Tab-separated table of C-alpha atoms and ligand atoms in Angstrom:
chain	number	residue	atom	x	y	z
A	1	MET	CA	33.500	7.165	-56.999
A	2	SER	CA	35.220	8.781	-59.976
A	3	THR	CA	37.556	7.254	-62.502
A	4	HIS	CA	40.579	9.545	-62.344
A	5	ASP	CA	44.100	9.205	-61.086
A	6	SER	CA	45.252	12.734	-60.553
A	7	VAL	CA	44.892	14.347	-57.124
A	8	LEU	CA	44.375	17.994	-56.253
A	9	ARG	CA	45.635	18.698	-52.737
A	10	VAL	CA	43.634	21.615	-51.321
A	11	GLY	CA	44.746	24.013	-48.556
A	12	MET	CA	41.985	26.216	-47.177
A	13	VAL	CA	42.480	29.443	-45.195
A	14	GLY	CA	39.573	30.242	-42.878
A	15	TYR	CA	37.134	27.927	-41.142
A	16	ALA	CA	34.023	29.948	-40.196
A	17	PHE	CA	30.769	30.017	-42.178
A	18	MET	CA	32.333	29.991	-45.653
A	19	GLY	CA	35.048	27.581	-44.556
A	20	ALA	CA	32.349	25.151	-43.454
A	21	ALA	CA	30.378	25.593	-46.694
A	22	HIS	CA	33.499	24.998	-48.800
A	23	SER	CA	34.545	22.007	-46.697
A	24	GLN	CA	31.170	20.408	-47.230
A	25	ALA	CA	31.553	20.933	-50.980
A	26	TRP	CA	35.157	19.648	-51.132
A	27	ARG	CA	33.982	16.528	-49.228
A	28	THR	CA	31.071	15.954	-51.537
A	29	VAL	CA	32.241	16.847	-54.999
A	30	ASN	CA	33.929	13.546	-55.996
A	31	ARG	CA	31.125	11.495	-54.562
A	32	VAL	CA	28.574	13.223	-56.772
A	33	TYR	CA	30.448	14.088	-59.946
A	34	ASP	CA	32.818	11.977	-62.001
A	35	LEU	CA	35.786	14.327	-62.313
A	36	PRO	CA	39.243	14.140	-63.911
A	37	ALA	CA	40.865	14.717	-60.465
A	38	ARG	CA	40.287	13.638	-56.934
A	39	VAL	CA	40.258	16.269	-54.207
A	40	GLN	CA	42.329	15.743	-51.081
A	41	MET	CA	41.388	17.998	-48.144
A	42	ALA	CA	45.035	18.307	-47.120
A	43	LEU	CA	45.491	21.340	-44.883
A	44	ILE	CA	43.332	23.953	-43.153
A	45	CYS	CA	44.642	27.240	-41.678
A	46	GLY	CA	43.361	29.591	-39.000
A	47	ARG	CA	45.024	31.921	-36.483
A	48	ASP	CA	43.707	30.230	-33.298
A	49	GLU	CA	45.404	26.842	-32.811
A	50	PRO	CA	42.795	25.061	-30.635
A	51	LYS	CA	39.937	26.349	-32.807
A	52	VAL	CA	41.550	25.424	-36.126
A	53	ALA	CA	42.523	21.992	-34.722
A	54	GLU	CA	38.911	21.437	-33.732
A	55	ALA	CA	37.675	22.673	-37.153
A	56	ALA	CA	40.107	20.332	-38.989
A	57	GLY	CA	38.566	17.320	-37.225
A	58	ARG	CA	34.971	18.478	-37.542
A	59	LEU	CA	35.197	19.544	-41.205
A	60	GLY	CA	37.331	16.632	-42.395
A	61	TRP	CA	40.808	18.072	-43.073
A	62	ASP	CA	43.967	15.946	-42.834
A	63	ALA	CA	46.097	18.534	-41.044
A	64	HIS	CA	46.007	22.073	-39.709
A	65	THR	CA	48.366	25.046	-39.371
A	66	THR	CA	48.203	28.589	-37.997
A	67	ASP	CA	50.591	29.923	-40.659
A	68	TRP	CA	48.973	30.763	-44.019
A	69	ARG	CA	52.384	31.381	-45.615
A	70	ARG	CA	53.377	27.784	-44.735
A	71	LEU	CA	50.190	26.552	-46.443
A	72	VAL	CA	50.689	28.718	-49.529
A	73	GLU	CA	54.361	27.745	-49.945
A	74	SER	CA	53.917	24.040	-49.168
A	75	ASP	CA	55.019	21.614	-51.929
A	76	GLU	CA	52.171	19.433	-50.797
A	77	ILE	CA	49.429	21.862	-51.796
A	78	ASP	CA	48.082	22.380	-55.345
A	79	VAL	CA	45.031	24.592	-54.658
A	80	VAL	CA	44.623	27.446	-52.154
A	81	ASP	CA	41.018	28.164	-51.105
A	82	ILE	CA	40.614	31.593	-49.463
A	83	CYS	CA	37.683	31.894	-47.056
A	84	THR	CA	38.987	34.704	-44.857
A	85	PRO	CA	37.612	38.260	-44.337
A	86	GLY	CA	38.283	40.558	-47.330
A	87	ASP	CA	41.287	42.365	-45.789
A	88	SER	CA	43.554	39.308	-46.340
A	89	HIS	CA	42.333	38.142	-49.793
A	90	CYS	CA	44.841	40.221	-51.775
A	91	GLU	CA	47.967	39.222	-49.862
A	92	ILE	CA	47.098	35.500	-49.679
A	93	ALA	CA	45.961	35.219	-53.289
A	94	ILE	CA	48.984	36.986	-54.746
A	95	ALA	CA	51.384	34.890	-52.613
A	96	ALA	CA	49.562	31.675	-53.629
A	97	LEU	CA	49.606	32.524	-57.356
A	98	ALA	CA	53.282	33.450	-57.152
A	99	ALA	CA	53.945	30.044	-55.511
A	100	GLY	CA	52.209	28.369	-58.499
A	101	LYS	CA	49.022	27.388	-56.625
A	102	HIS	CA	45.575	27.461	-58.253
A	103	VAL	CA	43.396	29.863	-56.297
A	104	LEU	CA	39.696	29.915	-55.369
A	105	CYS	CA	38.892	33.162	-53.526
A	106	GLU	CA	35.635	34.027	-51.772
A	107	LYS	CA	33.650	37.058	-52.834
A	108	PRO	CA	33.951	40.018	-52.953
A	109	LEU	CA	37.351	39.553	-54.493
A	110	ALA	CA	39.021	42.367	-52.479
A	111	ASN	CA	38.324	45.347	-50.294
A	112	THR	CA	39.307	47.912	-52.934
A	113	VAL	CA	39.571	48.289	-56.707
A	114	GLU	CA	43.321	48.735	-56.364
A	115	GLU	CA	43.672	45.361	-54.622
A	116	ALA	CA	41.355	43.711	-57.158
A	117	ARG	CA	43.507	45.094	-59.992
A	118	GLN	CA	46.659	43.702	-58.386
A	119	MET	CA	45.002	40.322	-57.943
A	120	THR	CA	43.782	40.322	-61.542
A	121	ALA	CA	47.249	41.178	-62.805
A	122	ALA	CA	48.769	38.399	-60.628
A	123	ALA	CA	46.188	35.930	-62.035
A	124	ALA	CA	47.001	36.963	-65.628
A	125	LEU	CA	50.697	36.365	-64.981
A	126	ALA	CA	50.120	33.019	-63.355
A	127	ARG	CA	47.757	31.951	-66.132
A	128	ALA	CA	50.659	32.062	-68.572
A	129	ALA	CA	52.194	29.307	-66.400
A	130	GLY	CA	49.008	27.227	-66.385
A	131	VAL	CA	47.864	28.405	-62.968
A	132	ARG	CA	44.116	29.084	-62.603
A	133	ALA	CA	42.203	31.572	-60.472
A	134	MET	CA	38.482	31.865	-59.753
A	135	CYS	CA	36.274	33.987	-57.506
A	136	GLY	CA	33.526	32.209	-55.489
A	137	PHE	CA	30.208	33.727	-56.500
A	138	ASN	CA	28.345	30.558	-55.570
A	139	TYR	CA	24.868	31.634	-56.600
A	140	ARG	CA	25.857	31.358	-60.279
A	141	ARG	CA	25.817	27.626	-59.619
A	142	VAL	CA	22.213	27.347	-58.432
A	143	PRO	CA	20.643	25.276	-61.246
A	144	ALA	CA	17.723	27.652	-61.656
A	145	VAL	CA	20.119	30.589	-62.090
A	146	ALA	CA	22.169	28.676	-64.667
A	147	LEU	CA	18.896	27.854	-66.464
A	148	MET	CA	17.921	31.531	-66.366
A	149	ARG	CA	21.201	32.389	-68.076
A	150	GLN	CA	20.643	29.699	-70.708
A	151	LEU	CA	17.167	31.095	-71.514
A	152	VAL	CA	18.584	34.601	-71.894
A	153	ALA	CA	21.530	33.345	-73.992
A	154	ASP	CA	19.151	31.350	-76.231
A	155	GLY	CA	17.214	34.532	-76.953
A	156	ARG	CA	14.036	33.328	-75.245
A	157	LEU	CA	13.602	36.658	-73.476
A	158	GLY	CA	14.420	38.745	-76.541
A	159	GLU	CA	15.855	42.158	-75.799
A	160	ILE	CA	16.387	42.708	-72.038
A	161	ARG	CA	14.626	45.881	-70.851
A	162	HIS	CA	14.473	45.603	-67.036
A	163	VAL	CA	16.474	43.937	-64.325
A	164	ARG	CA	15.158	44.088	-60.748
A	165	ALA	CA	17.440	42.601	-58.095
A	166	VAL	CA	17.199	42.563	-54.275
A	167	TYR	CA	19.275	40.833	-51.606
A	168	LEU	CA	17.802	41.302	-48.138
A	169	GLN	CA	18.832	40.187	-44.685
A	170	ASP	CA	18.010	41.346	-41.117
A	171	TRP	CA	20.750	40.000	-38.855
A	172	ILE	CA	21.878	43.437	-37.510
A	173	VAL	CA	18.465	45.093	-37.011
A	174	ASP	CA	19.082	44.920	-33.240
A	175	PRO	CA	21.231	47.971	-32.295
A	176	GLN	CA	22.820	45.790	-29.598
A	177	PHE	CA	24.218	43.358	-32.172
A	178	PRO	CA	27.982	43.706	-31.719
A	179	LEU	CA	30.451	45.443	-34.001
A	180	VAL	CA	31.705	42.257	-35.779
A	181	TRP	CA	34.314	42.417	-38.602
A	182	ARG	CA	31.641	42.655	-41.288
A	183	LEU	CA	30.749	46.117	-39.875
A	184	GLN	CA	34.298	47.429	-40.089
A	185	GLN	CA	35.439	48.959	-43.336
A	186	ASP	CA	39.112	48.097	-42.867
A	187	ARG	CA	38.214	44.404	-42.504
A	188	ALA	CA	35.243	44.088	-44.918
A	189	GLY	CA	35.690	46.856	-47.459
A	190	SER	CA	32.004	47.797	-47.312
A	191	GLY	CA	28.828	46.616	-45.636
A	192	ALA	CA	25.668	45.179	-47.174
A	193	LEU	CA	26.906	46.544	-50.468
A	194	GLY	CA	30.035	44.371	-50.794
A	195	ASP	CA	28.753	41.354	-48.819
A	196	ILE	CA	25.387	40.731	-50.459
A	197	GLY	CA	25.105	43.492	-53.089
A	198	ALA	CA	28.164	41.957	-54.775
A	199	HIS	CA	26.163	38.746	-55.337
A	200	ILE	CA	23.308	40.437	-57.195
A	201	ILE	CA	25.731	42.591	-59.204
A	202	ASP	CA	27.611	39.459	-60.331
A	203	LEU	CA	24.483	37.370	-60.838
A	204	THR	CA	22.696	39.961	-63.025
A	205	GLN	CA	25.781	40.691	-65.126
A	206	TYR	CA	26.307	36.928	-65.529
A	207	VAL	CA	22.720	36.107	-66.440
A	208	THR	CA	22.176	39.000	-68.850
A	209	GLY	CA	25.699	39.053	-70.312
A	210	GLN	CA	25.526	42.823	-69.897
A	211	ARG	CA	27.844	45.002	-67.863
A	212	ILE	CA	26.659	47.678	-65.424
A	213	ALA	CA	27.753	50.877	-67.178
A	214	GLY	CA	26.627	53.558	-64.727
A	215	VAL	CA	24.900	53.942	-61.354
A	216	SER	CA	23.067	56.400	-59.129
A	217	ALA	CA	23.153	55.300	-55.519
A	218	VAL	CA	22.121	56.067	-51.945
A	219	THR	CA	23.553	54.247	-48.916
A	220	GLU	CA	22.782	54.496	-45.208
A	221	THR	CA	24.195	53.413	-41.888
A	222	PHE	CA	21.145	53.299	-39.630
A	223	VAL	CA	22.971	52.248	-36.432
A	224	LYS	CA	26.205	54.230	-36.160
A	225	GLU	CA	27.667	52.812	-32.973
A	226	ARG	CA	27.551	49.286	-31.607
A	227	PRO	CA	28.855	47.379	-28.592
A	228	LEU	CA	32.310	45.956	-29.116
A	229	PRO	CA	32.420	42.184	-29.274
A	230	ALA	CA	33.953	40.524	-26.230
A	231	GLY	CA	37.753	40.348	-26.505
A	232	SER	CA	38.019	42.858	-29.360
A	233	SER	CA	40.912	45.281	-29.526
A	234	GLY	CA	42.326	47.983	-31.741
A	235	LEU	CA	39.021	49.741	-32.377
A	236	ALA	CA	38.395	53.368	-31.415
A	237	ALA	CA	36.175	52.559	-28.438
A	238	GLN	CA	34.210	54.747	-26.071
A	239	ALA	CA	31.797	53.926	-23.276
A	240	ASP	CA	28.022	54.489	-23.649
A	241	GLY	CA	25.735	55.687	-20.779
A	242	ASN	CA	25.706	52.171	-19.291
A	243	GLY	CA	29.498	51.822	-19.312
A	244	ARG	CA	29.572	49.435	-22.260
A	245	ALA	CA	32.449	49.826	-24.684
A	246	MET	CA	31.103	50.998	-28.042
A	247	GLY	CA	32.710	51.347	-31.443
A	248	ARG	CA	31.798	53.164	-34.686
A	249	VAL	CA	30.165	51.270	-37.562
A	250	THR	CA	32.193	52.254	-40.626
A	251	VAL	CA	30.242	50.495	-43.393
A	252	ASP	CA	26.784	50.868	-44.984
A	253	ASP	CA	23.824	49.016	-43.520
A	254	ALA	CA	21.918	49.313	-46.833
A	255	ALA	CA	22.639	50.349	-50.424
A	256	VAL	CA	20.057	51.132	-53.113
A	257	PHE	CA	20.915	52.026	-56.660
A	258	VAL	CA	19.578	52.357	-60.167
A	259	ALA	CA	21.786	51.361	-63.078
A	260	ARG	CA	22.123	51.308	-66.823
A	261	LEU	CA	23.441	48.099	-68.382
A	262	ASP	CA	25.595	48.385	-71.491
A	263	GLY	CA	23.089	46.387	-73.556
A	264	GLY	CA	20.378	48.994	-72.960
A	265	ALA	CA	18.532	47.594	-69.982
A	266	LEU	CA	17.496	49.627	-66.885
A	267	ALA	CA	18.146	47.996	-63.532
A	268	THR	CA	17.394	48.495	-59.871
A	269	TYR	CA	19.355	47.023	-56.984
A	270	GLU	CA	18.689	46.862	-53.266
A	271	ALA	CA	21.077	45.351	-50.683
A	272	SER	CA	20.112	45.627	-47.010
A	273	ARG	CA	20.810	44.057	-43.637
A	274	PHE	CA	17.833	45.986	-42.203
A	275	ALA	CA	14.993	44.289	-44.046
A	276	THR	CA	13.267	43.070	-40.878
A	277	GLY	CA	11.988	39.541	-41.337
A	278	ARG	CA	14.086	38.834	-44.450
A	279	LYS	CA	16.745	36.280	-43.587
A	280	ASN	CA	18.545	35.647	-46.844
A	281	ALA	CA	16.137	36.882	-49.508
A	282	LEU	CA	17.793	37.160	-52.921
A	283	ARG	CA	15.371	37.784	-55.764
A	284	VAL	CA	15.988	38.712	-59.393
A	285	GLU	CA	13.422	39.441	-62.117
A	286	ILE	CA	14.336	40.062	-65.742
A	287	ASN	CA	11.872	41.387	-68.303
A	288	GLY	CA	12.626	41.085	-72.013
A	289	SER	CA	10.747	41.805	-75.233
A	290	LEU	CA	9.751	38.131	-75.609
A	291	GLY	CA	9.395	37.026	-71.990
A	292	SER	CA	10.411	37.300	-68.356
A	293	VAL	CA	12.087	35.186	-65.710
A	294	VAL	CA	11.957	35.338	-61.887
A	295	PHE	CA	14.347	33.667	-59.453
A	296	ASP	CA	13.842	33.634	-55.696
A	297	LEU	CA	16.506	31.998	-53.521
A	298	GLU	CA	13.883	31.020	-50.923
A	299	ARG	CA	12.455	28.743	-53.677
A	300	LEU	CA	15.767	27.880	-55.279
A	301	ASN	CA	14.554	24.760	-57.037
A	302	GLU	CA	12.117	26.826	-59.097
A	303	LEU	CA	12.284	29.280	-61.957
A	304	GLU	CA	9.292	31.297	-63.075
A	305	PHE	CA	9.211	31.823	-66.834
A	306	HIS	CA	6.710	33.878	-68.804
A	307	ASP	CA	6.949	33.100	-72.570
A	308	ALA	CA	5.199	35.955	-74.379
A	309	THR	CA	5.488	34.108	-77.708
A	310	ARG	CA	2.859	31.565	-76.607
A	311	PRO	CA	-0.817	32.022	-77.605
A	312	ALA	CA	-2.343	34.788	-75.467
A	313	ALA	CA	-4.800	32.329	-73.843
A	314	GLU	CA	-1.865	30.190	-72.544
A	315	GLN	CA	0.381	32.972	-71.322
A	316	GLY	CA	1.366	33.567	-67.714
A	317	PHE	CA	4.254	32.843	-65.360
A	318	ASN	CA	5.010	29.102	-65.429
A	319	ARG	CA	6.762	27.491	-62.526
A	320	ILE	CA	9.589	25.271	-63.787
A	321	LEU	CA	10.768	22.761	-61.154
A	322	VAL	CA	14.466	22.765	-61.981
A	323	THR	CA	15.193	19.153	-60.984
A	324	GLU	CA	15.246	17.363	-64.327
A	325	PRO	CA	18.440	15.639	-65.518
A	326	GLU	CA	18.331	18.048	-68.478
A	327	HIS	CA	18.793	20.976	-66.096
A	328	PRO	CA	22.267	22.345	-65.287
A	329	TYR	CA	24.132	20.319	-62.596
A	330	MET	CA	21.080	18.137	-61.822
A	331	SER	CA	21.819	14.850	-63.602
A	332	ALA	CA	24.230	13.750	-60.870
A	333	TRP	CA	21.786	14.326	-57.992
A	334	TRP	CA	18.438	12.733	-57.255
A	335	PRO	CA	15.469	11.650	-59.372
A	336	PRO	CA	13.308	14.485	-60.748
A	337	GLY	CA	11.388	16.363	-58.031
A	338	HIS	CA	13.924	15.537	-55.312
A	339	ILE	CA	15.012	19.000	-54.426
A	340	ILE	CA	18.441	20.423	-53.521
A	341	GLY	CA	19.538	23.290	-51.260
A	342	TYR	CA	21.963	26.154	-50.489
A	343	GLU	CA	25.076	23.958	-49.986
A	344	HIS	CA	24.726	22.314	-53.399
A	345	SER	CA	25.696	25.572	-55.089
A	346	PHE	CA	29.157	25.177	-53.442
A	347	THR	CA	29.486	21.564	-54.635
A	348	HIS	CA	28.686	22.773	-58.161
A	349	GLN	CA	31.286	25.519	-57.748
A	350	MET	CA	33.922	22.957	-56.793
A	351	ARG	CA	32.909	20.728	-59.672
A	352	ASP	CA	33.465	23.505	-62.234
A	353	PHE	CA	36.690	24.597	-60.546
A	354	VAL	CA	38.180	21.058	-60.369
A	355	GLU	CA	37.163	20.314	-63.948
A	356	ALA	CA	38.721	23.528	-65.220
A	357	VAL	CA	41.979	23.083	-63.277
A	358	ALA	CA	42.285	19.407	-64.227
A	359	THR	CA	41.636	20.000	-67.889
A	360	GLY	CA	43.650	23.211	-68.166
A	361	VAL	CA	40.951	25.733	-68.915
A	362	ASP	CA	40.082	29.041	-67.230
A	363	PRO	CA	37.319	28.780	-64.623
A	364	ALA	CA	34.643	31.507	-64.309
A	365	PRO	CA	34.074	33.915	-62.730
A	366	SER	CA	37.710	34.914	-63.282
A	367	PHE	CA	39.444	37.526	-61.154
A	368	ALA	CA	38.823	39.928	-64.018
A	369	ASP	CA	35.048	39.233	-63.771
A	370	ALA	CA	35.285	39.868	-60.050
A	371	LEU	CA	37.271	43.067	-60.665
A	372	GLN	CA	34.287	44.201	-62.818
A	373	VAL	CA	32.022	43.647	-59.763
A	374	GLN	CA	34.515	45.572	-57.612
A	375	LEU	CA	34.413	48.493	-60.036
A	376	VAL	CA	30.603	48.585	-59.587
A	377	LEU	CA	30.918	48.497	-55.753
A	378	ASP	CA	33.322	51.387	-55.978
A	379	ALA	CA	31.115	53.394	-58.332
A	380	VAL	CA	28.094	52.830	-56.012
A	381	THR	CA	30.073	54.123	-53.035
A	382	ARG	CA	31.315	57.209	-54.928
A	383	SER	CA	27.859	57.889	-56.360
A	384	ALA	CA	26.335	57.844	-52.873
A	385	GLU	CA	29.042	60.122	-51.488
A	386	GLN	CA	28.721	62.626	-54.281
A	387	ALA	CA	24.967	62.268	-54.904
A	388	ALA	CA	25.827	61.949	-58.601
A	389	TRP	CA	25.382	59.648	-61.602
A	390	THR	CA	28.624	57.662	-61.765
A	391	GLU	CA	29.970	55.785	-64.793
A	392	VAL	CA	31.522	52.332	-64.174
A	393	GLU	CA	34.784	51.859	-65.951
A	394	PRO	CA	34.972	48.587	-67.895
A	395	ALA	CA	37.751	46.239	-66.728
A	396	LEU	CA	38.391	45.582	-70.423
A	397	ALA	CA	42.135	45.588	-70.375
A	398	GLU	CA	42.164	43.118	-67.507
A	399	LEU	CA	39.320	41.079	-69.088
A	400	ALA	CA	41.427	40.673	-72.198
A	401	ALA	CA	44.364	39.458	-70.044
B	1	SOE	C1	26.519	37.089	-44.780
B	1	SOE	O1	25.752	38.204	-44.978
B	1	SOE	C2	26.491	36.059	-45.891
B	1	SOE	O2	27.005	34.934	-45.349
B	1	SOE	C3	27.314	36.456	-47.128
B	1	SOE	O3	28.617	36.706	-46.766
B	1	SOE	C4	27.234	35.319	-48.119
B	1	SOE	O4	27.972	35.593	-49.262
B	1	SOE	C5	25.757	35.146	-48.486
B	1	SOE	O5	25.648	34.078	-49.399
B	1	SOE	C6	24.946	34.835	-47.260
B	1	SOE	O6	25.153	35.834	-46.300
């Protein structure tokens, strides 16, 4: 138990996969870390009353509502946690910031650059009143990723020359998989690009400290029509040969691009939901003048490090088991060698967020950092449409805010 008196009353909007992951982290964070504030899981919101009532009980929330505006405006809420599809991030976040609530918003920040700009401006305004905003790129908080960043920042890799990043899944390979919201542009913004490509864009910019300055991209939608999910409405539907109602897929299934980073590195990125057999395969390799590092989410407790300054006879990729108390986030968990998993990255995210809010500092990634990711997503889409090299505008003005 922690030794604080202040309480942060959290209201969360959304209760599906990310809602469950966030709930687990909110439940755990004060039990693992000694923090200057205690989290109260006060209110959860969803549109379907029976479902959100059930989720409140199962996930451990004190109360539930079907009205997000009530949650955002409530005097009994200090933090608004947004775990909804991308088409509602902008409206909820701006309303919450205007109501003086600290905001944690799932990635990608928004569905468009324009929305991300509005959110970044709202966060800058709220910041002047001591209100904090953060975007939830959870993989930054995997200890091996944080260690990778430390090694780069300490100069152990020297000058960064190559970045190689892939994020691969296969959950829509079957053409009969229904047209869920993640396959609709108006709900999700983009497909594999924004959902999982956003993670590797953020992660590589974070680890290298370099910004993606320009891209050349190709994208593809392999399955262009899918069966409508049961009970769906409002989609331009038509029947296939077997009489099933079908709808058009309006996002990319895969996006591949090369990039230049502003520190001189060359980078390649691949985001796909059609990598048959790959379930959640995020892998990043960075090659520098003095060494290289490799991170693989399927082995998230490990970091491979090749130190080219060692005697030639001792060189090679070393496997670091990132479970020592000296490693980022790990001192509060188990004895060395006792590994952690996916959900811990969310607990670490809540730790950093609560600490920042309670001590009055800005958490990272800020909305401006997330806007920078959004600018890359937008440049990739335009590059693929125009088959042209496309510069990525820096979000500098917003970053300075
Ligand atoms: C679905 O593709 C998803 O849940 C993403 O939305 C998450 O951000 C990623 O971490 C796992 O896959």
